Short mmCIF file of C-alpha atoms in Angstrom, two decimals:
data_model
loop_
_atom_site.label_atom_id
_atom_site.label_comp_id
_atom_site.label_asym_id
_atom_site.label_seq_id
_atom_site.Cartn_x
_atom_site.Cartn_y
_atom_site.Cartn_z
CA UNK A 1 0.00 0.00 0.00
CA UNK A 2 2.80 2.39 0.89
CA UNK A 3 4.53 1.51 -2.38
CA UNK A 4 1.38 2.46 -4.31
CA UNK A 5 1.10 5.86 -2.64
CA UNK A 6 4.79 6.61 -2.97
CA UNK A 7 4.68 5.76 -6.69
CA UNK A 8 1.58 7.88 -7.15
CA UNK A 9 3.17 10.82 -5.34
CA UNK A 10 6.33 10.50 -7.42
CA UNK A 11 4.31 10.69 -10.66
CA UNK A 12 2.57 13.96 -9.76
CA UNK A 13 3.69 16.86 -11.92
CA UNK A 14 4.06 19.94 -9.70
CA UNK A 15 5.48 22.19 -12.41
CA UNK A 16 3.80 25.59 -12.75
CA UNK A 17 2.91 27.04 -16.15
CA UNK A 18 1.82 30.56 -17.02
CA UNK A 19 -1.47 29.25 -18.47
CA UNK A 20 -2.45 28.13 -14.98
CA UNK A 21 -2.50 31.72 -13.71
CA UNK A 22 -5.00 32.81 -16.36
CA UNK A 23 -7.27 29.84 -15.63
CA UNK A 24 -6.99 30.50 -11.89
CA UNK A 25 -8.08 34.12 -12.35
CA UNK A 26 -11.02 33.14 -14.57
CA UNK A 27 -12.04 30.43 -12.11
CA UNK A 28 -11.83 32.87 -9.20
CA UNK A 29 -13.97 35.42 -11.03
CA UNK A 30 -16.55 32.75 -11.82
CA UNK A 31 -16.70 31.62 -8.19
CA UNK A 32 -17.16 35.21 -6.98
CA UNK A 33 -20.03 35.70 -9.43
CA UNK A 34 -21.92 32.52 -8.58
CA UNK A 35 -21.01 32.19 -4.87
CA UNK A 36 -24.08 30.63 -3.15
CA UNK A 37 -24.21 32.66 0.08
CA UNK A 38 -27.83 31.80 0.90
CA UNK A 39 -27.41 28.09 0.19
CA UNK A 40 -24.24 27.86 2.26
CA UNK A 41 -26.01 29.47 5.22
CA UNK A 42 -28.68 26.79 4.96
CA UNK A 43 -25.98 24.10 4.88
CA UNK A 44 -24.41 25.49 8.05
CA UNK A 45 -27.79 25.57 9.80
CA UNK A 46 -29.14 22.17 8.72
CA UNK A 47 -27.14 19.16 9.87
CA UNK A 48 -29.11 16.76 7.67
CA UNK A 49 -28.42 18.83 4.55
CA UNK A 50 -24.76 19.10 5.50
CA UNK A 51 -24.46 15.35 5.95
CA UNK A 52 -26.27 14.69 2.69
CA UNK A 53 -23.97 17.08 0.87
CA UNK A 54 -20.83 15.41 2.21
CA UNK A 55 -22.07 11.90 1.39
CA UNK A 56 -23.07 12.92 -2.13
CA UNK A 57 -19.70 14.59 -2.69
CA UNK A 58 -17.90 11.45 -1.53
CA UNK A 59 -20.07 9.26 -3.77
CA UNK A 60 -19.41 11.49 -6.77
CA UNK A 61 -15.66 11.28 -6.27
CA UNK A 62 -15.95 7.50 -6.05
CA UNK A 63 -17.83 7.60 -9.34
CA UNK A 64 -15.07 9.69 -10.92
CA UNK A 65 -12.43 7.21 -9.80
CA UNK A 66 -14.01 4.59 -12.09
CA UNK A 67 -12.01 6.20 -14.84
CA UNK A 68 -10.74 5.06 -18.22
CA UNK A 69 -7.58 6.93 -19.18
CA UNK A 70 -6.73 7.23 -22.88
CA UNK A 71 -4.20 10.05 -22.46
CA UNK A 72 -2.64 11.89 -19.48
CA UNK A 73 -5.09 14.76 -20.07
CA UNK A 74 -8.07 12.76 -21.34
CA UNK A 75 -10.21 10.67 -19.02
CA UNK A 76 -13.62 9.06 -19.42
CA UNK A 77 -15.89 8.50 -16.44
CA UNK A 78 -19.44 9.04 -15.24
CA UNK A 79 -20.16 12.56 -13.96
CA UNK A 80 -23.35 12.67 -11.89
CA UNK A 81 -23.51 16.45 -12.38
CA UNK A 82 -27.20 16.60 -13.23
CA UNK A 83 -28.06 14.64 -10.10
CA UNK A 84 -26.04 17.09 -7.97
CA UNK A 85 -27.67 20.05 -9.69
CA UNK A 86 -31.18 18.74 -9.03
CA UNK A 87 -30.34 17.89 -5.41
CA UNK A 88 -28.56 21.06 -4.34
CA UNK A 89 -28.98 23.66 -7.07
CA UNK A 90 -26.22 24.43 -9.55
CA UNK A 91 -24.50 27.08 -7.43
CA UNK A 92 -24.11 24.95 -4.31
CA UNK A 93 -23.25 21.91 -6.44
CA UNK A 94 -20.44 23.92 -8.06
CA UNK A 95 -18.93 24.66 -4.65
CA UNK A 96 -19.50 21.15 -3.30
CA UNK A 97 -17.71 19.53 -6.24
CA UNK A 98 -14.56 21.59 -5.73
CA UNK A 99 -13.17 19.00 -3.32
CA UNK A 100 -13.69 16.02 -5.67
CA UNK A 101 -12.27 18.13 -8.50
CA UNK A 102 -9.18 18.89 -6.43
CA UNK A 103 -8.69 15.23 -5.57
CA UNK A 104 -9.26 14.21 -9.20
CA UNK A 105 -6.67 16.71 -10.41
CA UNK A 106 -4.15 15.39 -7.90
CA UNK A 107 -4.75 11.64 -8.03
CA UNK A 108 -6.00 11.05 -11.58
CA UNK A 109 -4.79 13.90 -13.76
CA UNK A 110 -1.64 13.99 -11.60
CA UNK A 111 -1.39 17.72 -12.31
CA UNK A 112 -2.57 19.65 -9.22
CA UNK A 113 -2.51 23.02 -10.98
CA UNK A 114 -5.04 21.71 -13.51
CA UNK A 115 -7.58 22.03 -10.71
CA UNK A 116 -8.58 25.51 -11.86
CA UNK A 117 -9.10 24.51 -15.49
CA UNK A 118 -10.85 21.24 -14.66
CA UNK A 119 -13.14 22.81 -12.07
CA UNK A 120 -14.16 25.60 -14.42
CA UNK A 121 -14.30 23.94 -17.83
CA UNK A 122 -15.17 20.34 -17.02
CA UNK A 123 -17.39 20.86 -13.94
CA UNK A 124 -18.70 24.40 -13.40
CA UNK A 125 -19.71 25.21 -16.99
CA UNK A 126 -21.41 21.83 -17.61
CA UNK A 127 -23.28 22.31 -14.32
CA UNK A 128 -24.49 25.69 -15.53
CA UNK A 129 -25.57 24.17 -18.85
CA UNK A 130 -27.43 21.46 -16.94
CA UNK A 131 -29.27 24.14 -15.00
CA UNK A 132 -30.15 26.02 -18.21
CA UNK A 133 -31.55 22.83 -19.78
CA UNK A 134 -33.61 22.11 -16.66
CA UNK A 135 -34.79 25.73 -16.50
CA UNK A 136 -35.96 25.63 -20.12
CA UNK A 137 -37.71 22.29 -19.58
CA UNK A 138 -39.55 23.72 -16.58
CA UNK A 139 -40.77 26.81 -18.44
CA UNK A 140 -41.45 25.32 -21.87
CA UNK A 141 -42.81 21.84 -21.10
CA UNK A 142 -45.82 20.64 -19.08
CA UNK A 143 -45.31 20.31 -15.32
CA UNK A 144 -45.50 16.55 -15.11
CA UNK A 145 -43.37 14.16 -13.09
CA UNK A 146 -42.43 12.23 -16.23
CA UNK A 147 -41.18 15.44 -17.84
CA UNK A 148 -39.16 16.22 -14.70
CA UNK A 149 -37.49 12.80 -14.70
CA UNK A 150 -37.05 12.22 -18.42
CA UNK A 151 -36.26 15.73 -19.66
CA UNK A 152 -34.86 17.40 -16.54
CA UNK A 153 -32.92 14.32 -15.49
CA UNK A 154 -32.37 11.69 -18.19
CA UNK A 155 -31.91 13.82 -21.32
CA UNK A 156 -30.32 16.62 -19.33
CA UNK A 157 -27.60 14.28 -18.06
CA UNK A 158 -26.79 13.17 -21.61
CA UNK A 159 -26.49 16.78 -22.79
CA UNK A 160 -24.34 17.66 -19.78
CA UNK A 161 -21.93 14.82 -20.48
CA UNK A 162 -21.63 15.90 -24.12
CA UNK A 163 -20.91 19.49 -23.09
CA UNK A 164 -18.31 18.23 -20.61
CA UNK A 165 -16.50 16.26 -23.32
CA UNK A 166 -16.65 19.06 -25.89
CA UNK A 167 -15.39 21.75 -23.52
CA UNK A 168 -12.56 19.66 -22.12
CA UNK A 169 -11.54 18.47 -25.59
CA UNK A 170 -11.40 22.11 -26.71
CA UNK A 171 -9.24 23.04 -23.73
CA UNK A 172 -6.85 20.14 -24.29
CA UNK A 173 -6.61 21.00 -28.00
CA UNK A 174 -5.68 24.62 -27.25
CA UNK A 175 -3.24 23.98 -24.40
CA UNK A 176 -1.45 20.76 -25.38
CA UNK A 177 0.01 19.15 -28.47
CA UNK A 178 -2.86 16.70 -28.84
CA UNK A 179 -4.20 16.94 -32.38
CA UNK A 180 -7.81 17.48 -33.31
CA UNK A 181 -7.80 14.20 -35.22
CA UNK A 182 -6.65 12.29 -32.15
CA UNK A 183 -9.31 13.97 -30.00
CA UNK A 184 -12.02 13.14 -32.49
CA UNK A 185 -11.00 9.52 -33.07
CA UNK A 186 -10.20 8.58 -29.48
CA UNK A 187 -12.29 10.88 -27.31
CA UNK A 188 -15.27 12.60 -28.91
CA UNK A 189 -16.49 9.61 -30.94
CA UNK A 190 -16.97 7.74 -27.64
CA UNK A 191 -19.50 10.35 -26.50
CA UNK A 192 -22.59 8.48 -27.83
CA UNK A 193 -21.49 5.36 -25.96
CA UNK A 194 -21.24 7.28 -22.68
CA UNK A 195 -24.28 9.54 -23.01
CA UNK A 196 -26.89 6.79 -22.57
CA UNK A 197 -25.29 5.17 -19.46
CA UNK A 198 -24.81 8.64 -17.92
CA UNK A 199 -28.43 9.52 -18.65
CA UNK A 200 -29.62 6.16 -17.31
CA UNK A 201 -27.62 6.47 -14.09
CA UNK A 202 -28.86 9.98 -13.35
CA UNK A 203 -32.41 9.19 -14.43
CA UNK A 204 -32.64 6.11 -12.20
CA UNK A 205 -31.29 7.92 -9.14
CA UNK A 206 -33.58 10.91 -9.69
CA UNK A 207 -36.54 8.56 -10.06
CA UNK A 208 -35.70 6.92 -6.73
CA UNK A 209 -35.45 10.33 -5.08
CA UNK A 210 -38.78 11.47 -6.53
CA UNK A 211 -40.47 8.33 -5.18
CA UNK A 212 -38.77 7.89 -1.81
CA UNK A 213 -37.02 11.18 -0.89
CA UNK A 214 -38.60 14.07 -2.84
CA UNK A 215 -37.56 16.47 -0.04
CA UNK A 216 -33.91 15.84 -1.00
CA UNK A 217 -34.42 17.48 -4.39
CA UNK A 218 -33.69 21.19 -4.58
CA UNK A 219 -36.95 22.57 -5.99
CA UNK A 220 -39.12 19.51 -6.64
CA UNK A 221 -42.68 19.72 -5.34
CA UNK A 222 -45.52 17.20 -5.55
CA UNK A 223 -47.88 20.17 -5.69
CA UNK A 224 -46.34 21.21 -9.03
CA UNK A 225 -45.68 17.88 -10.68
CA UNK A 226 -48.33 15.52 -9.31
CA UNK A 227 -51.34 17.34 -7.94
CA UNK A 228 -54.04 18.27 -10.40
CA UNK A 229 -55.07 21.91 -10.27
#
């Protein structure tokens, strides 16, 4: 066990690059803009919410560790971002996933300074897109529990995964020597194979929450989605 951790620590690239400073500044500006002051106060006041947030964060990181690496900068794994967005709101989910993102950058990417880029491009922006998709579904489609699960959860998770892959592929293309052809053949063409399992995973978990723990969802209400008016 000690040999594993020593080898892992030895492989971590601690070198600083000037690109990291720009990404750190953009990430910091984004966090200042979306900082969830109200939600964090609720977390500090409610022990059950705090415990639920920690357990979900731990589960998400465990999900990210089931990773398939095809390149030092390219990794394929389930995200669970849509589930987090529907449980805690996209702002609080963005803050909660900073810790898994930090651990992923250190242990999987093995480039700790990539934390800023990965948190912003691969996590924060897809979370925001997931919220926009859910917001549009809520305002444009009928308020029905099936619409909430299928469109706000299932399809939304597939779109979020696709956005995650596209944004991170664009970042890798602009900041490394990986060619566009390599990204297309070995990374982006796998998107359809991952979108359905990601959608299924999120959709199943959201369905279970709607049935057994609807109070755990951020803004779900039986009065809106189930009761006839």
